[in-house]
Amino acid sequence: MRLRRLDLIRYGHFTDFTIDFGAKHESDIDLHIIYGPNEAGKSTSFEGFLDLLFGIPNRSKYNFLHDYENMRIGGALEIGGEAVDLIRIKKSKNDLINPAGETVLAGILASGLRGIDRDQYRAMFSLDDDTIEAGGDDILASQGDLGELLFSAAAGLTDLGAVLEDARSEVDDFSKKRARKTELAELKRNLKDINDEIRSVDIPASTYRNLKERRDSASKLLSSSKILRDDLISQKLKIQIIIDCLEPFDTLRKHQSNLAEVELYPAVPETHLTTAENLRISLVNEKANLRNGENQKTIEQDKLRDTKLDEAIVKEKEVLKFLMDVPKARAQTALEDIPKRELELSSLTDDIDDLLAGLEFTADGFEQINEIVLAELEELANEYRSEINQLSNSRKEMSAALEAFEDLQQENTLQDSSVTDPHPIELLFKEVDPNHLLISKDMNSKALDETTGSLDRAFHDLAPWTGTKELLDTVKLSENEANRFASNYADLLDAQKKAKASVDEAEANYNAVQARLDTIKASGIADLTNNAREIKENRDTLWSTHIESLSSSTANEFEQSMREYDLVQDSRILASENLARLRELEAEVSAAEALMKTRKQQLSKASEEFEENKSKMDDLFTKLSLPEHFDPRDLPAWQTKLQNAQRIKLELKDKTEAFKNIEAEVNRVSNLMTGALGVDNGEDLRALNNLAISTIDSLTKSKAKYEENKNSVERAQKNLTGRESEVSDCEKKIAAIQSRWGAITKPLPDGIGNMDKFILKLPTLRQLLLKQNEKIKITRRVSAMEKDRDTFSDQVKDLSTKLDEPSADEPLIIAQKLQNRLSNALVTNERAKGIVEKIKEADNIISSANSAIEQLENKLSELSEPYQNVVEINNIEEFIDAIQLSQKAVTLRNEIKRLEQLILDRLSCEEMSDAEDILTTNNLLELQSQLASISSDLEDAESDYGVKIGDLRAANDALEKVGGDSLPAQLEEKRQTLLADLAEKTKKALSLRLGVMAARQAISSYREQHKSGMLSETEIAFRALTAEKYNALRTQTDGNNEILLAMRESDKRSVAVSEMSKGTRFQLYLALRLAGYKQYVSDDMILPFVADDIMETFDNNRTAAALRLMGEISNTGQALYFTHHEHVVGIANDLFGTKVKVHDLRN
Amino acid sequence: MFRFIHTADLHLDAPLKSLALKDQGLAEIVGNATRRALEAIVDLCIEEKVDALIISGDLYDGDMRSMKTAAFLLSELERLNKSGVSVFIIKGNHDAESVLTRELAFPPNVQVFSGHGECIKIPEKQTAIHGVSFAKPHAPDSLLSKFKSPEPGYFNVGLLHTSLSGSSQHDPYAPCSIADLESHGFDYWALGHIHVRTVHSKSPYIVMPGMPQGRDIGEQGSKSVTLVEFDGQSVTIKERHTSTVEFSQIEVSLSDVVEWRDALDAIKLAISNLVDERSQHKIIRIEIMGSTSLAWKIRRDFDLFYEQVSGIAQTIGSIWIDKIVNKLEPISIEIGSDDARSELINSMEGLLENASFNLRAEQEIEEIISELPPEIRYLFGEDESERSHAIKVFLEEGIKEISARMLSGERETSS
């Protein structure tokens, strides 16, 4: 199969783009360089080619411009020597169509592809940088194994070595001899762990049975141990009871002997003892009360005798209380304060004297001054001072204003009267506008230049016109004329052409009909008729002969001749149709001949008319100065241009005129301005204009300044008037202040002075006023205190005399002594009152105690009645003793009864006599020794019993532990899963192991099959690609494998693939692939080989070598080389010249 | 009115066998499914307030030795005892073999029939239960003769563990024919032994209830027990599902599927069709078949494919993959194709019949098989002819595997 043309109809970014590889010619190579920069669509083109062959995938990435429905990729493929136009559309079925849109069976491609699928095609018949790199790496992975190398190259694989290596190591990972860390070993370990765990947690039936037996035997042992133990316990109990009874028996006997002593004491109620005790306590208490009462009375009577009372001072109690309150406090304060205040007074008097001296005042008259007067004077003095300042300032400002006014007045008189009159240039500017004039001139000049240029262009456009610009006006051709000439010429030309075509058609028709006629004539219809006649005669003759002889031979001959005749007759019937056709054709030929003649005549007439018109045209062209070869159909266009040129020429004339007028106006204005400005002639208008503008500008400025000065003089005058009135106001205010001052100070001492001095003295005056006031306040206070002191002293003296108190001391001390005496007297009075009360209380106690004692003693004799005949009772203590002995007798009787019952119960006896027999015959020591021996036996029995109980419990526990939990079952399930997994993995590993074996075997067979052919091809290619650095390949047997080695030219050494550089391995891979391709195509099978910029890392020499190999491929196959390197195109052109076809994707 | 649940072949604590259980999560969820089934049966008895539970043999596997299994059985029977449900049990071939049976002391509601055949009457229900146990693991002769005649005026139920109409010479499991059973005069034959539910006859009822929980892919579908109701006149039966996990096998054709994603979609559709409400969990085996250009790619990137299918199954429901059996074939290469690939594959396939290569292969795999635990060695051929067949199968598989790896082009990465 060969790709003749690839149509990227609607695919990727392409729309209706075609790469035409053309048909292959015998002598040509079939190498195509498809050149385009990156992103030009090289890979799109290759994918498109694959899509054309194998269909557009369900999810294509080339639908970004044209959606799936519109995607189209087409081309022309040569299959089995015939070119087929095919188009692939995006559809799940019937996606291959022909240009007419009819479905084409996919089988048409299958035969060309020989069952190779898309991936395989890509692998076997395409190469790019990545595959070369991967291929180079795989060479290394294969360790030079020739079989792998040859097969990889032929099948277009780049990772065969790695695949086989990985598979093998996968198998080894699962299981390898003598390796411990394989997956299999790991799984087996897991399995063992689970088995162990099951064993440890599970209880099989046999174990269960053992457990049951153990439980039963433990149960039996336990019951026999229990019997033994219980027996010992009962023995021990018996002895223990007797021992326990010995002690109470002893006590019983003691009680019986004690009872004999108190047998006679009557039984009295139990409460008697408590009553007696209470009686005794009451008696003791009452006797103690009596004693206390008597003692207290004696003590209090003694105290009363010793107490002395002071009634005199108690009578003056209220007088003394008043005196000791406020009067005493004031007297005390006065005593302390008077000396301090007198000191203060003397110091104040000194200060006042000093201040008066400072003010040059005499002490008289000073009283007239007070704070109000001072404040008024202070205000006046301050006011006066501020007015004096104001006056001085106003006077200063007034003189400054006067000065300013005089200065300005003087300045304004200097102004020139010239500023008021207008300048001549100002007057002139009202009439003319030189600026506008200058702009107009510039514009006109530019327009003139442009029009001149337009005319040149229009003139140039008139080519091939031969006239001059001057003649332009003289040429006359209207638009209608031009159109007429042109259409006339075109009609005639067309008529002539059509006539020629008609003649050709008629000729062709004639020839065709004639040819058909000749064919029929050549079939020899006429001969057939003659021949038929002969055969008929022959048949008749044979019939006659047969009639005569009637033999089988004559019959056969006749039959034969009959058949021949029938045949001829059939032919004749057929020929008669042809004869009719012959006649028809002869008629058609003569008709065609006549038509042909007519057409030829029409043609010559048309030609004549055309020629006639042509000469007319020639005359017109001479008139218009156009050359003879000018096509009249171009006349309308030329006429438009002519008209344009003539219009521009007129326009130019107008513009020239206008420009001249402006120039004249410029000269006139210049002269006027020269005069007005008073400058020399010769300046141009622009300079004059500038001078005039600056002159007018300076005039305007002078006028503005004059106006400003005038305003300033007016303002100064106003200011001066204002200042003068201010001065006079101030002076008036000062006079008023002075007269007020005189009025106030008149009655005051002279020392006050004027206003300025007053201000200075004012602080001293204020201080003086303050001190004076203070002195008056203190003097008043001292006299009040002296009065308080004296009053108090008099009163104290009176009281002391009345109470016979010595009065030599200070009044305050005397008062204090009186106070103390009163306090003591009051205390003594209170005490005496208390003692009398207590004597009364003691008398009461004594009488109540005596009556209680009497009652108690009566009660005692009443209670002692029952003991009359038993014992003599004299006092409460003897009574209590008697009661206690009665109670003892009762207690002993009860205790004896209780003990007898206890012993009877314990010994299980009915009568006390039986019990006494037992207790008197058994000895305690003997009993204790028996008990010790039984206890020891019992201890052993108990411990044995405990062990047996434990045994039974353990046996029961073990049995009960066999619960229904599912752990063993779960583990079993896990074990089964693990086994299944193990089996599965083993199957996989075994398969893979055998697969690898089979692959190696098959690869080695492949090597044997293809070694001879491919190795020499590879050698040639490799030599070329390495620029003969390696000049031969050879192999070396290594066990079952054969290893590829390359002969290095430089050191004549055989080099293994592992020793080659990366680049060299790429070249070896490329060489192998090219050899693989040749191997394939040599078997009568061509598929385009597609390479995509595989020479990225190659220098120019190697690129050339690679291209040469591609060229060689294309001798038998077809090679497409995609590149974005222009130099590769150049090298290809150098190598193959025009034989190589370069397709530029940019077009 | 007499109502009972009829079941058989519980095979208590027999492990589920599936590679899906490699998933620890699943193993925890569906582990001990046979126990769950018994629990479900007991629950059903209590819920339905039936009079009796009838177990027609094979409570556990013959080689089951764990008393924990027995203890679990007892605890469940005790539950029935408390609810007043009687239990009638005959021993099947597995039970006869089992050591557990001998050690058990059943609660008072349980009646285990002897090998001699007995009849237990329940006069208040007008019902007679007849049963004959397997005395030994094998019973080459019909046990029918050991059954007494039907009790007149009673509803007669017969418990029999049998492989039914197998040839008596070859089938050691109490063979008998349906016709024999029909003519015996009982009203309901409660059979056991065959794991698939079949109602053989309706007059009288002859019911093989199937097992209540399947254990591997060979025991597919939802499993059940039979609820039987005798109202004094007629008998009605209903099927009640008991399996918590169900095994299924599906076939998915990937013929003409070109893209990986489409293959997954086809499988997704097939799995979706499986979803129903009967069992909580499904373990499925998927057989992919047909001829597709994806064959090699799926084979090579099978681990990825498996993961993705598992993911799909789990998103659809509680569905787990036991295994994906790959029977895909690559699009056939035209005969006479002469490219290197075809040549290599043909050459490898030629080795299948190559005696010396087969000998080498045998030596090669012997090494691994000898290392396997004895429990699974049988899977790799127990005698010479089985072994050589196994080698052929592995070699065939291996050739496909290695071809896939060498020739399948770009690796699948997308999902």
Tab-separated table of N, CA and C in Angstrom, chain A residues 816-879:
chain	number	residue	atom	x	y	z
A	816	GLN	N	-9.503	69.743	139.901
A	816	GLN	CA	-9.250	68.314	139.653
A	816	GLN	C	-9.338	67.511	140.948
A	817	LYS	N	-8.757	68.069	142.054
A	817	LYS	CA	-8.793	67.371	143.349
A	817	LYS	C	-10.228	67.169	143.807
A	818	LEU	N	-11.042	68.211	143.646
A	818	LEU	CA	-12.462	68.108	144.037
A	818	LEU	C	-13.169	67.015	143.227
A	819	GLN	N	-12.862	66.998	142.031
A	819	GLN	CA	-13.463	65.982	141.127
A	819	GLN	C	-13.131	64.582	141.613
A	820	ASN	N	-11.857	64.330	141.941
A	820	ASN	CA	-11.425	63.008	142.421
A	820	ASN	C	-12.163	62.644	143.704
A	821	ARG	N	-12.272	63.667	144.631
A	821	ARG	CA	-12.918	63.407	145.924
A	821	ARG	C	-14.369	62.978	145.706
A	822	LEU	N	-15.044	63.588	144.798
A	822	LEU	CA	-16.443	63.235	144.507
A	822	LEU	C	-16.545	61.793	144.023
A	823	SER	N	-15.677	61.432	143.099
A	823	SER	CA	-15.718	60.061	142.542
A	823	SER	C	-15.589	59.038	143.660
A	824	ASN	N	-14.603	59.200	144.551
A	824	ASN	CA	-14.376	58.256	145.639
A	824	ASN	C	-15.619	58.152	146.533
A	825	ALA	N	-16.186	59.269	146.899
A	825	ALA	CA	-17.370	59.278	147.765
A	825	ALA	C	-18.528	58.503	147.165
A	826	LEU	N	-18.726	58.673	145.863
A	826	LEU	CA	-19.815	57.980	145.164
A	826	LEU	C	-19.599	56.475	145.184
A	827	VAL	N	-18.386	56.002	144.954
A	827	VAL	CA	-18.056	54.566	144.935
A	827	VAL	C	-18.347	53.965	146.310
A	828	THR	N	-17.901	54.576	147.396
A	828	THR	CA	-18.073	54.074	148.759
A	828	THR	C	-19.565	53.917	149.088
A	829	ASN	N	-20.358	54.864	148.710
A	829	ASN	CA	-21.821	54.792	148.919
A	829	ASN	C	-22.424	53.542	148.309
A	830	GLU	N	-22.046	53.267	147.064
A	830	GLU	CA	-22.585	52.102	146.319
A	830	GLU	C	-22.216	50.823	147.023
A	831	ARG	N	-20.959	50.700	147.487
A	831	ARG	CA	-20.458	49.477	148.104
A	831	ARG	C	-21.294	49.178	149.369
A	832	ALA	N	-21.494	50.109	150.223
A	832	ALA	CA	-22.234	49.921	151.489
A	832	ALA	C	-23.633	49.372	151.225
A	833	LYS	N	-24.282	49.876	150.173
A	833	LYS	CA	-25.624	49.405	149.794
A	833	LYS	C	-25.581	47.909	149.485
A	834	GLY	N	-24.594	47.389	148.734
A	834	GLY	CA	-24.423	45.972	148.345
A	834	GLY	C	-24.274	45.090	149.572
A	835	ILE	N	-23.488	45.467	150.565
A	835	ILE	CA	-23.213	44.639	151.744
A	835	ILE	C	-24.518	44.395	152.522
A	836	VAL	N	-25.326	45.342	152.691
A	836	VAL	CA	-26.614	45.193	153.430
A	836	VAL	C	-27.498	44.158	152.733
A	837	GLU	N	-27.533	44.231	151.387
A	837	GLU	CA	-28.302	43.256	150.594
A	837	GLU	C	-27.852	41.837	150.880
A	838	LYS	N	-26.527	41.610	150.895
A	838	LYS	CA	-25.967	40.264	151.056
A	838	LYS	C	-26.289	39.693	152.434
A	839	ILE	N	-26.256	40.460	153.471
A	839	ILE	CA	-26.600	39.978	154.830
A	839	ILE	C	-28.037	39.442	154.839
A	840	LYS	N	-28.936	40.119	154.139
A	840	LYS	CA	-30.341	39.668	154.045
A	840	LYS	C	-30.431	38.308	153.381
A	841	GLU	N	-29.721	38.165	152.276
A	841	GLU	CA	-29.708	36.885	151.525
A	841	GLU	C	-29.262	35.737	152.405
A	842	ALA	N	-28.169	35.904	153.210
A	842	ALA	CA	-27.607	34.854	154.083
A	842	ALA	C	-28.654	34.401	155.102
A	843	ASP	N	-29.390	35.247	155.647
A	843	ASP	CA	-30.433	34.895	156.603
A	843	ASP	C	-31.464	33.962	155.970
A	844	ASN	N	-31.851	34.260	154.754
A	844	ASN	CA	-32.827	33.418	154.021
A	844	ASN	C	-32.282	32.011	153.836
A	845	ILE	N	-31.055	31.856	153.435
A	845	ILE	CA	-30.442	30.550	153.174
A	845	ILE	C	-30.481	29.720	154.467
A	846	ILE	N	-30.054	30.237	155.548
A	846	ILE	CA	-29.968	29.494	156.817
A	846	ILE	C	-31.339	28.919	157.185
A	847	SER	N	-32.354	29.667	157.054
A	847	SER	CA	-33.669	29.162	157.503
A	847	SER	C	-34.194	28.055	156.590
A	848	SER	N	-34.024	28.181	155.271
A	848	SER	CA	-34.530	27.142	154.350
A	848	SER	C	-33.745	25.846	154.502
A	849	ALA	N	-32.431	25.870	154.785
A	849	ALA	CA	-31.614	24.656	154.955
A	849	ALA	C	-32.096	23.895	156.190
A	850	ASN	N	-32.335	24.546	157.257
A	850	ASN	CA	-32.763	23.884	158.473
A	850	ASN	C	-34.058	23.122	158.266
A	851	SER	N	-35.016	23.669	157.561
A	851	SER	CA	-36.307	22.975	157.373
A	851	SER	C	-36.149	21.772	156.446
A	852	ALA	N	-35.334	21.837	155.404
A	852	ALA	CA	-35.109	20.703	154.484
A	852	ALA	C	-34.471	19.530	155.221
A	853	ILE	N	-33.471	19.754	156.040
A	853	ILE	CA	-32.776	18.680	156.765
A	853	ILE	C	-33.790	17.902	157.616
A	854	GLU	N	-34.643	18.533	158.194
A	854	GLU	CA	-35.630	17.875	159.050
A	854	GLU	C	-36.499	16.911	158.234
A	855	GLN	N	-36.990	17.388	157.113
A	855	GLN	CA	-37.840	16.543	156.236
A	855	GLN	C	-37.096	15.299	155.795
A	856	LEU	N	-35.853	15.407	155.388
A	856	LEU	CA	-35.057	14.288	154.872
A	856	LEU	C	-34.853	13.230	155.949
A	857	GLU	N	-34.579	13.580	157.102
A	857	GLU	CA	-34.325	12.617	158.167
A	857	GLU	C	-35.604	11.835	158.497
A	858	ASN	N	-36.724	12.465	158.393
A	858	ASN	CA	-38.007	11.760	158.571
A	858	ASN	C	-38.170	10.685	157.510
A	859	LYS	N	-37.877	10.995	156.281
A	859	LYS	CA	-38.022	10.044	155.155
A	859	LYS	C	-37.155	8.808	155.374
A	860	LEU	N	-35.902	8.987	155.841
A	860	LEU	CA	-34.952	7.904	156.049
A	860	LEU	C	-35.525	6.901	157.067
A	861	SER	N	-35.961	7.335	158.130
A	861	SER	CA	-36.471	6.394	159.151
A	861	SER	C	-37.681	5.615	158.611
A	862	GLU	N	-38.471	6.267	157.767
A	862	GLU	CA	-39.621	5.589	157.140
A	862	GLU	C	-39.154	4.439	156.251
A	863	LEU	N	-38.109	4.691	155.433
A	863	LEU	CA	-37.621	3.688	154.491
A	863	LEU	C	-36.899	2.523	155.185
A	864	SER	N	-36.296	2.733	156.293
A	864	SER	CA	-35.493	1.704	156.963
A	864	SER	C	-36.362	0.634	157.642
A	865	GLU	N	-37.629	0.818	157.657
A	865	GLU	CA	-38.585	-0.078	158.329
A	865	GLU	C	-38.330	-1.565	158.053
A	866	PRO	N	-38.179	-2.117	156.720
A	866	PRO	CA	-38.099	-3.548	156.462
A	866	PRO	C	-36.885	-4.206	157.132
A	867	TYR	N	-35.846	-3.485	157.423
A	867	TYR	CA	-34.628	-4.088	157.962
A	867	TYR	C	-34.636	-4.131	159.499
A	868	GLN	N	-35.765	-3.862	160.076
A	868	GLN	CA	-35.845	-3.745	161.536
A	868	GLN	C	-35.234	-4.950	162.264
A	869	ASN	N	-35.587	-6.178	161.711
A	869	ASN	CA	-35.139	-7.377	162.422
A	869	ASN	C	-33.855	-7.965	161.866
A	870	VAL	N	-33.330	-7.368	160.884
A	870	VAL	CA	-32.132	-7.936	160.246
A	870	VAL	C	-30.874	-7.208	160.709
A	871	VAL	N	-30.939	-5.894	160.678
A	871	VAL	CA	-29.733	-5.115	160.996
A	871	VAL	C	-30.147	-3.738	161.519
A	872	GLU	N	-29.299	-3.138	162.292
A	872	GLU	CA	-29.611	-1.825	162.862
A	872	GLU	C	-29.134	-0.754	161.883
A	873	ILE	N	-30.049	0.226	161.636
A	873	ILE	CA	-29.699	1.282	160.662
A	873	ILE	C	-29.766	2.624	161.356
A	874	ASN	N	-28.649	3.299	161.410
A	874	ASN	CA	-28.584	4.577	162.120
A	874	ASN	C	-28.509	5.773	161.192
A	875	ASN	N	-27.955	5.625	160.082
A	875	ASN	CA	-27.809	6.764	159.148
A	875	ASN	C	-27.999	6.288	157.715
A	876	ILE	N	-27.896	7.255	156.845
A	876	ILE	CA	-28.174	6.959	155.409
A	876	ILE	C	-27.148	5.990	154.836
A	877	GLU	N	-25.888	6.043	155.241
A	877	GLU	CA	-24.843	5.150	154.715
A	877	GLU	C	-25.184	3.703	155.076
A	878	GLU	N	-25.595	3.453	156.304
A	878	GLU	CA	-25.943	2.091	156.728
A	878	GLU	C	-27.166	1.602	155.949
A	879	PHE	N	-28.058	2.491	155.695
A	879	PHE	CA	-29.241	2.106	154.900
A	879	PHE	C	-28.833	1.667	153.500
